Amino acid sequence: MTMSQTLSEFDAKAAESGSKATERFKSSGKRAALEVPKERVSLLAREVLEAVYATIRTHKVTYDEYNALKEWLIGVGEDGEWPLFLDVWVEHVVEEVATEDRKGSKGTIEGPYYVPNSPEQPTPGRLPRREDEPGTELTWRGQIRGLDGSELAGGKVEIWHADGAGFYSQYAPGLPEWNLRGTVLADEDGNFEIQTMRPAPYQIPTDGACGKLIAAAGWHAWRPAHIHVKVSAPGHQQITAQLYFPGDAHNDDDIASAVKPELILDPKPAADGAGEEMVYDFVLDPED
Ligand code: MBD
Ligand code: FE
């Protein structure tokens, strides 16, 4: 990545977040899933290419435009932004197809900034935070149940989100390793309580290749404020979701198309203590 000296601290941190996601993906087990049968590769690659040919013919794409595309694709790789690009503009449809048979709670995309094996603590849990962590206190209470309403024992809530400035620990530099990340173990009735800080709306990195596409197309770079979770219990399918806040300007035009009405929270001023509190439960499908 080339960085000019005029970049703001935001750009510098955000740009590093995009490329860190590439390193993280390379060292994750997800690469092991690359055994796709030849027939399937041929079918999918051909259909994607046919869609590209159709676009070129319909819109009479020029050599200048073809070369602009070539240059941009080279940049996505050089900037380490393939995970960011795919998770922002493609993953939501993969998630839609992967979960279409689910009867329990809705989920949504994982995005590029998950880190497995965050430190565990029993409920009530408090996510690691800096002493002067900016923002509003948030207390989330919920329960993990099965489709029949049964309270599930052995449940786990993995949670990760941006800080009050929109940065994720382990991706943006300068944050403590597990800041605003953790795993809270629910009690034997599936109940959990998690204390954290309300995250800020998130702007995807604007100075790399993804940002160039956004600027060139006249789009915006925003996702609404969100809390990422993975909720699981023995014998049940894990749900990956994000929870959103009512009234956020970008709930209706999330650049990652990952908002669903079922995922919008209803926080209230905390009855006792500081900040806000909310209740949000999860219903898990059985393992198939
Ligand atoms: C994020 O924080 C995110 O959740 C997604 C989906 C894409 C980019 C940044
Ligand atoms: Fe996110």
Tab-separated table of C-alpha atoms and ligand atoms in Angstrom:
chain	number	residue	atom	x	y	z
A	1	MET	CA	0.000	0.000	0.000
A	2	THR	CA	1.233	3.477	-0.774
A	3	MET	CA	0.343	6.068	1.831
A	4	SER	CA	0.629	9.770	1.140
A	5	GLN	CA	1.433	12.059	4.022
A	6	THR	CA	-1.916	13.792	3.773
A	7	LEU	CA	-3.794	10.745	5.073
A	8	SER	CA	-5.640	11.307	8.325
A	9	GLU	CA	-5.202	9.073	11.341
A	10	PHE	CA	-8.572	7.593	10.410
A	11	ASP	CA	-7.408	6.660	6.920
A	12	ALA	CA	-4.178	5.186	8.230
A	13	LYS	CA	-5.985	2.989	10.764
A	14	ALA	CA	-8.769	2.038	8.393
A	15	ALA	CA	-6.397	1.119	5.579
A	16	GLU	CA	-4.485	-1.215	7.864
A	17	SER	CA	-7.790	-2.850	8.859
A	18	GLY	CA	-8.491	-3.817	5.253
A	19	SER	CA	-5.128	-5.464	4.630
A	20	LYS	CA	-5.032	-7.189	8.056
A	21	ALA	CA	-8.162	-9.048	7.008
A	22	THR	CA	-6.159	-10.654	4.189
A	23	GLU	CA	-3.438	-11.886	6.560
A	24	ARG	CA	-6.097	-13.171	8.946
A	25	PHE	CA	-7.934	-15.079	6.232
A	26	LYS	CA	-4.740	-16.701	4.979
A	27	SER	CA	-3.985	-18.078	8.438
A	28	SER	CA	-7.577	-19.180	9.146
A	29	GLY	CA	-8.892	-22.694	8.591
A	30	LYS	CA	-11.314	-21.397	5.979
A	31	ARG	CA	-8.744	-22.039	3.262
A	32	ALA	CA	-9.065	-25.774	3.881
A	33	ALA	CA	-12.550	-25.622	2.356
A	34	LEU	CA	-11.147	-24.997	-1.122
A	35	GLU	CA	-11.896	-28.546	-2.414
A	36	VAL	CA	-14.594	-27.625	-4.926
A	37	PRO	CA	-15.354	-30.335	-7.546
A	38	LYS	CA	-14.198	-29.636	-11.110
A	39	GLU	CA	-17.740	-29.713	-12.540
A	40	ARG	CA	-18.890	-27.132	-10.024
A	41	VAL	CA	-15.922	-24.825	-10.662
A	42	SER	CA	-16.531	-25.050	-14.398
A	43	LEU	CA	-20.251	-24.298	-14.049
A	44	LEU	CA	-19.841	-21.362	-11.688
A	45	ALA	CA	-16.844	-19.818	-13.456
A	46	ARG	CA	-18.604	-20.061	-16.824
A	47	GLU	CA	-21.789	-18.447	-15.528
A	48	VAL	CA	-19.936	-15.584	-13.854
A	49	LEU	CA	-18.002	-14.985	-17.096
A	50	GLU	CA	-21.236	-15.102	-19.135
A	51	ALA	CA	-22.658	-12.403	-16.839
A	52	VAL	CA	-19.540	-10.292	-17.466
A	53	TYR	CA	-19.838	-10.769	-21.260
A	54	ALA	CA	-23.501	-9.761	-21.127
A	55	THR	CA	-22.637	-6.564	-19.246
A	56	ILE	CA	-19.866	-5.705	-21.732
A	57	ARG	CA	-22.215	-6.214	-24.704
A	58	THR	CA	-25.211	-4.442	-23.187
A	59	HIS	CA	-23.225	-1.365	-22.182
A	60	LYS	CA	-20.611	-1.452	-24.963
A	61	VAL	CA	-17.714	-1.399	-22.509
A	62	THR	CA	-14.677	0.404	-24.007
A	63	TYR	CA	-10.963	-0.430	-23.870
A	64	ASP	CA	-10.476	2.520	-21.485
A	65	GLU	CA	-13.057	1.039	-19.142
A	66	TYR	CA	-11.546	-2.437	-19.493
A	67	ASN	CA	-8.113	-1.055	-18.550
A	68	ALA	CA	-9.574	0.895	-15.625
A	69	LEU	CA	-11.037	-2.374	-14.377
A	70	LYS	CA	-7.704	-4.159	-14.804
A	71	GLU	CA	-5.887	-1.458	-12.855
A	72	TRP	CA	-8.505	-1.500	-10.120
A	73	LEU	CA	-8.436	-5.295	-9.717
A	74	ILE	CA	-4.636	-5.186	-9.404
A	75	GLY	CA	-5.123	-2.564	-6.667
A	76	VAL	CA	-7.588	-4.694	-4.693
A	77	GLY	CA	-4.901	-7.360	-4.393
A	78	GLU	CA	-2.043	-4.956	-3.707
A	79	ASP	CA	-4.045	-3.251	-0.962
A	80	GLY	CA	-5.015	-6.596	0.589
A	81	GLU	CA	-8.692	-5.715	0.214
A	82	TRP	CA	-10.177	-8.860	-1.333
A	83	PRO	CA	-11.764	-9.948	1.986
A	84	LEU	CA	-13.151	-6.458	2.477
A	85	PHE	CA	-14.486	-6.270	-1.086
A	86	LEU	CA	-16.120	-9.708	-0.960
A	87	ASP	CA	-17.629	-9.303	2.506
A	88	VAL	CA	-19.048	-5.862	1.675
A	89	TRP	CA	-20.474	-6.606	-1.780
A	90	VAL	CA	-20.937	-10.370	-2.114
A	91	GLU	CA	-21.265	-12.153	1.248
A	92	HIS	CA	-24.844	-11.044	1.932
A	93	VAL	CA	-26.198	-13.195	-0.895
A	94	VAL	CA	-24.089	-16.201	0.155
A	95	GLU	CA	-25.525	-15.810	3.672
A	96	GLU	CA	-29.059	-15.519	2.304
A	97	VAL	CA	-28.718	-18.776	0.367
A	98	ALA	CA	-26.877	-20.615	3.167
A	99	THR	CA	-29.573	-19.859	5.764
A	100	GLU	CA	-32.759	-19.993	3.667
A	101	ASP	CA	-34.038	-23.136	5.432
A	102	ARG	CA	-33.587	-21.775	8.967
A	103	LYS	CA	-36.663	-21.522	11.146
A	104	GLY	CA	-35.072	-19.832	14.165
A	105	SER	CA	-33.613	-16.348	14.541
A	106	LYS	CA	-32.298	-14.443	11.559
A	107	GLY	CA	-28.567	-14.035	11.082
A	108	THR	CA	-26.512	-11.962	8.711
A	109	ILE	CA	-22.956	-11.759	7.337
A	110	GLU	CA	-19.818	-12.321	9.410
A	111	GLY	CA	-17.765	-9.597	7.721
A	112	PRO	CA	-13.975	-9.351	7.691
A	113	TYR	CA	-13.158	-8.681	11.364
A	114	TYR	CA	-14.018	-11.837	13.360
A	115	VAL	CA	-11.286	-13.366	15.504
A	116	PRO	CA	-11.943	-16.886	16.884
A	117	ASN	CA	-11.228	-17.982	20.456
A	118	SER	CA	-11.853	-14.693	22.236
A	119	PRO	CA	-11.408	-14.967	26.041
A	120	GLU	CA	-14.320	-16.727	27.783
A	121	GLN	CA	-16.135	-15.533	30.887
A	122	PRO	CA	-19.321	-16.676	32.635
A	123	THR	CA	-22.472	-14.568	32.538
A	124	PRO	CA	-22.740	-11.739	33.555
A	125	GLY	CA	-19.767	-10.793	31.390
A	126	ARG	CA	-18.032	-7.522	30.654
A	127	LEU	CA	-16.071	-7.135	27.431
A	128	PRO	CA	-12.453	-6.008	27.825
A	129	ARG	CA	-12.196	-2.258	27.347
A	130	ARG	CA	-9.725	0.560	27.888
A	131	GLU	CA	-9.934	2.583	31.076
A	132	ASP	CA	-11.116	5.621	29.130
A	133	GLU	CA	-13.155	3.711	26.518
A	134	PRO	CA	-15.291	6.395	24.822
A	135	GLY	CA	-19.043	6.060	24.339
A	136	THR	CA	-22.200	4.938	26.091
A	137	GLU	CA	-22.439	1.938	28.434
A	138	LEU	CA	-24.606	-0.830	27.018
A	139	THR	CA	-26.054	-3.806	28.884
A	140	TRP	CA	-27.492	-6.642	26.789
A	141	ARG	CA	-29.590	-9.371	28.366
A	142	GLY	CA	-30.880	-12.325	26.397
A	143	GLN	CA	-31.732	-15.987	26.300
A	144	ILE	CA	-30.792	-18.825	23.952
A	145	ARG	CA	-33.694	-21.180	23.158
A	146	GLY	CA	-34.538	-24.006	20.770
A	147	LEU	CA	-37.310	-23.922	18.156
A	148	ASP	CA	-39.747	-25.466	20.661
A	149	GLY	CA	-39.038	-22.737	23.205
A	150	SER	CA	-36.809	-24.924	25.374
A	151	GLU	CA	-34.082	-23.103	27.293
A	152	LEU	CA	-30.724	-24.353	26.034
A	153	ALA	CA	-27.886	-25.225	28.405
A	154	GLY	CA	-24.231	-24.840	27.420
A	155	GLY	CA	-24.853	-21.750	25.247
A	156	LYS	CA	-22.164	-19.321	24.173
A	157	VAL	CA	-22.251	-15.778	22.835
A	158	GLU	CA	-19.161	-14.606	20.971
A	159	ILE	CA	-19.302	-10.858	20.501
A	160	TRP	CA	-17.095	-8.357	18.701
A	161	HIS	CA	-17.623	-4.793	17.577
A	162	ALA	CA	-15.989	-1.476	16.722
A	163	ASP	CA	-15.179	1.129	19.352
A	164	GLY	CA	-16.649	4.629	19.632
A	165	ALA	CA	-14.438	5.792	16.753
A	166	GLY	CA	-15.384	2.877	14.460
A	167	PHE	CA	-12.212	0.753	14.858
A	168	TYR	CA	-11.835	-2.984	15.522
A	169	SER	CA	-9.122	-4.343	17.814
A	170	GLN	CA	-6.590	-6.663	16.122
A	171	TYR	CA	-7.248	-4.893	12.786
A	172	ALA	CA	-6.761	-1.185	13.428
A	173	PRO	CA	-3.406	-0.474	15.100
A	174	GLY	CA	-3.079	0.892	18.618
A	175	LEU	CA	-5.900	-0.977	20.388
A	176	PRO	CA	-5.439	-3.587	23.163
A	177	GLU	CA	-5.589	-7.121	21.709
A	178	TRP	CA	-9.081	-8.186	22.808
A	179	ASN	CA	-10.644	-4.738	23.181
A	180	LEU	CA	-14.447	-5.038	22.837
A	181	ARG	CA	-14.236	-8.740	21.993
A	182	GLY	CA	-15.202	-11.691	24.161
A	183	THR	CA	-17.099	-14.936	24.662
A	184	VAL	CA	-19.792	-15.039	27.353
A	185	LEU	CA	-21.062	-18.408	28.587
A	186	ALA	CA	-24.813	-18.490	29.201
A	187	ASP	CA	-26.213	-20.142	32.346
A	188	GLU	CA	-28.019	-23.524	32.383
A	189	ASP	CA	-31.290	-21.801	31.386
A	190	GLY	CA	-29.687	-20.131	28.356
A	191	ASN	CA	-29.654	-16.699	29.978
A	192	PHE	CA	-26.786	-14.282	29.498
A	193	GLU	CA	-25.888	-10.688	30.277
A	194	ILE	CA	-23.115	-8.742	28.536
A	195	GLN	CA	-21.783	-5.309	29.343
A	196	THR	CA	-20.094	-3.300	26.649
A	197	MET	CA	-19.983	0.144	25.045
A	198	ARG	CA	-22.218	1.250	22.187
A	199	PRO	CA	-20.254	1.075	18.905
A	200	ALA	CA	-20.081	3.948	16.405
A	201	PRO	CA	-21.229	3.785	12.781
A	202	TYR	CA	-18.479	2.262	10.661
A	203	GLN	CA	-16.886	3.671	7.548
A	204	ILE	CA	-15.034	1.149	5.420
A	205	PRO	CA	-11.445	2.161	4.520
A	206	THR	CA	-11.617	4.973	1.965
A	207	ASP	CA	-8.018	5.173	0.777
A	208	GLY	CA	-7.591	1.672	-0.695
A	209	ALA	CA	-9.092	0.073	-3.782
A	210	CYS	CA	-12.554	-0.358	-2.217
A	211	GLY	CA	-12.559	3.343	-1.384
A	212	LYS	CA	-11.558	4.142	-4.959
A	213	LEU	CA	-14.531	2.218	-6.294
A	214	ILE	CA	-16.845	4.039	-3.872
A	215	ALA	CA	-15.468	7.442	-4.890
A	216	ALA	CA	-15.477	6.618	-8.610
A	217	ALA	CA	-19.098	5.444	-8.445
A	218	GLY	CA	-20.276	8.259	-6.162
A	219	TRP	CA	-21.406	5.838	-3.434
A	220	HIS	CA	-20.931	6.248	0.341
A	221	ALA	CA	-18.691	4.121	2.573
A	222	TRP	CA	-20.922	3.658	5.621
A	223	ARG	CA	-22.286	0.755	7.561
A	224	PRO	CA	-24.714	1.467	10.412
A	225	ALA	CA	-23.419	0.957	13.962
A	226	HIS	CA	-23.530	-2.774	14.688
A	227	ILE	CA	-22.608	-5.475	17.176
A	228	HIS	CA	-21.371	-8.768	15.712
A	229	VAL	CA	-22.304	-12.049	17.423
A	230	LYS	CA	-21.985	-15.781	16.999
A	231	VAL	CA	-24.471	-17.634	19.166
A	232	SER	CA	-24.222	-21.379	19.730
A	233	ALA	CA	-25.430	-24.216	21.933
A	234	PRO	CA	-24.693	-27.964	21.868
A	235	GLY	CA	-26.729	-29.859	19.242
A	236	HIS	CA	-27.776	-26.648	17.505
A	237	GLN	CA	-26.711	-24.627	14.476
A	238	GLN	CA	-24.574	-21.634	15.263
A	239	ILE	CA	-26.039	-18.275	14.240
A	240	THR	CA	-23.794	-15.497	12.970
A	241	ALA	CA	-25.592	-12.162	13.229
A	242	GLN	CA	-25.232	-8.431	13.669
A	243	LEU	CA	-27.453	-6.263	15.826
A	244	TYR	CA	-28.306	-2.701	14.842
A	245	PHE	CA	-29.629	0.424	16.552
A	246	PRO	CA	-32.957	2.058	15.690
A	247	GLY	CA	-32.766	5.378	13.870
A	248	ASP	CA	-29.271	4.899	12.439
A	249	ALA	CA	-29.007	6.862	9.194
A	250	HIS	CA	-27.496	3.857	7.416
A	251	ASN	CA	-29.908	1.099	8.468
A	252	ASP	CA	-31.640	1.684	5.117
A	253	ASP	CA	-28.567	1.965	2.913
A	254	ASP	CA	-25.872	-0.198	4.508
A	255	ILE	CA	-22.997	-0.500	2.035
A	256	ALA	CA	-22.755	-4.204	2.976
A	257	SER	CA	-26.541	-4.831	2.553
A	258	ALA	CA	-26.530	-6.754	5.854
A	259	VAL	CA	-29.368	-5.108	7.808
A	260	LYS	CA	-32.611	-7.045	8.357
A	261	PRO	CA	-35.574	-5.605	10.295
A	262	GLU	CA	-35.445	-8.537	12.756
A	263	LEU	CA	-31.918	-7.515	13.783
A	264	ILE	CA	-32.753	-3.994	14.995
A	265	LEU	CA	-32.482	-3.572	18.772
A	266	ASP	CA	-34.704	-1.612	21.114
A	267	PRO	CA	-32.332	-0.047	23.682
A	268	LYS	CA	-33.761	1.950	26.600
A	269	PRO	CA	-32.086	4.114	29.240
A	270	ALA	CA	-30.757	1.705	31.891
A	271	ALA	CA	-33.154	1.391	34.846
A	272	ASP	CA	-30.265	1.078	37.302
A	273	GLY	CA	-26.763	2.172	36.444
A	274	ALA	CA	-25.399	4.062	33.492
A	275	GLY	CA	-26.133	4.125	29.801
A	276	GLU	CA	-28.579	1.919	27.948
A	277	GLU	CA	-29.939	-1.597	28.255
A	278	MET	CA	-31.739	-3.963	25.928
A	279	VAL	CA	-33.106	-7.469	25.639
A	280	TYR	CA	-32.449	-9.600	22.552
A	281	ASP	CA	-32.941	-13.383	22.468
A	282	PHE	CA	-31.868	-16.061	20.001
A	283	VAL	CA	-33.762	-19.143	18.806
A	284	LEU	CA	-31.442	-21.795	17.330
A	285	ASP	CA	-32.336	-24.489	14.790
A	286	PRO	CA	-31.270	-28.049	15.612
A	287	GLU	CA	-28.164	-29.390	13.909
A	288	ASP	CA	-28.992	-31.227	10.700
B	1	MBD	C1	-17.357	-4.274	8.889
B	1	MBD	O1	-17.237	-3.933	10.184
B	1	MBD	C2	-18.300	-5.171	8.574
B	1	MBD	O2	-19.026	-5.668	9.570
B	1	MBD	C3	-18.489	-5.561	7.248
B	1	MBD	C4	-19.537	-6.528	6.900
B	1	MBD	C5	-17.715	-5.024	6.240
B	1	MBD	C6	-16.751	-4.109	6.563
B	1	MBD	C7	-16.578	-3.738	7.877
B	2	FE	FE	-18.405	-4.931	11.451
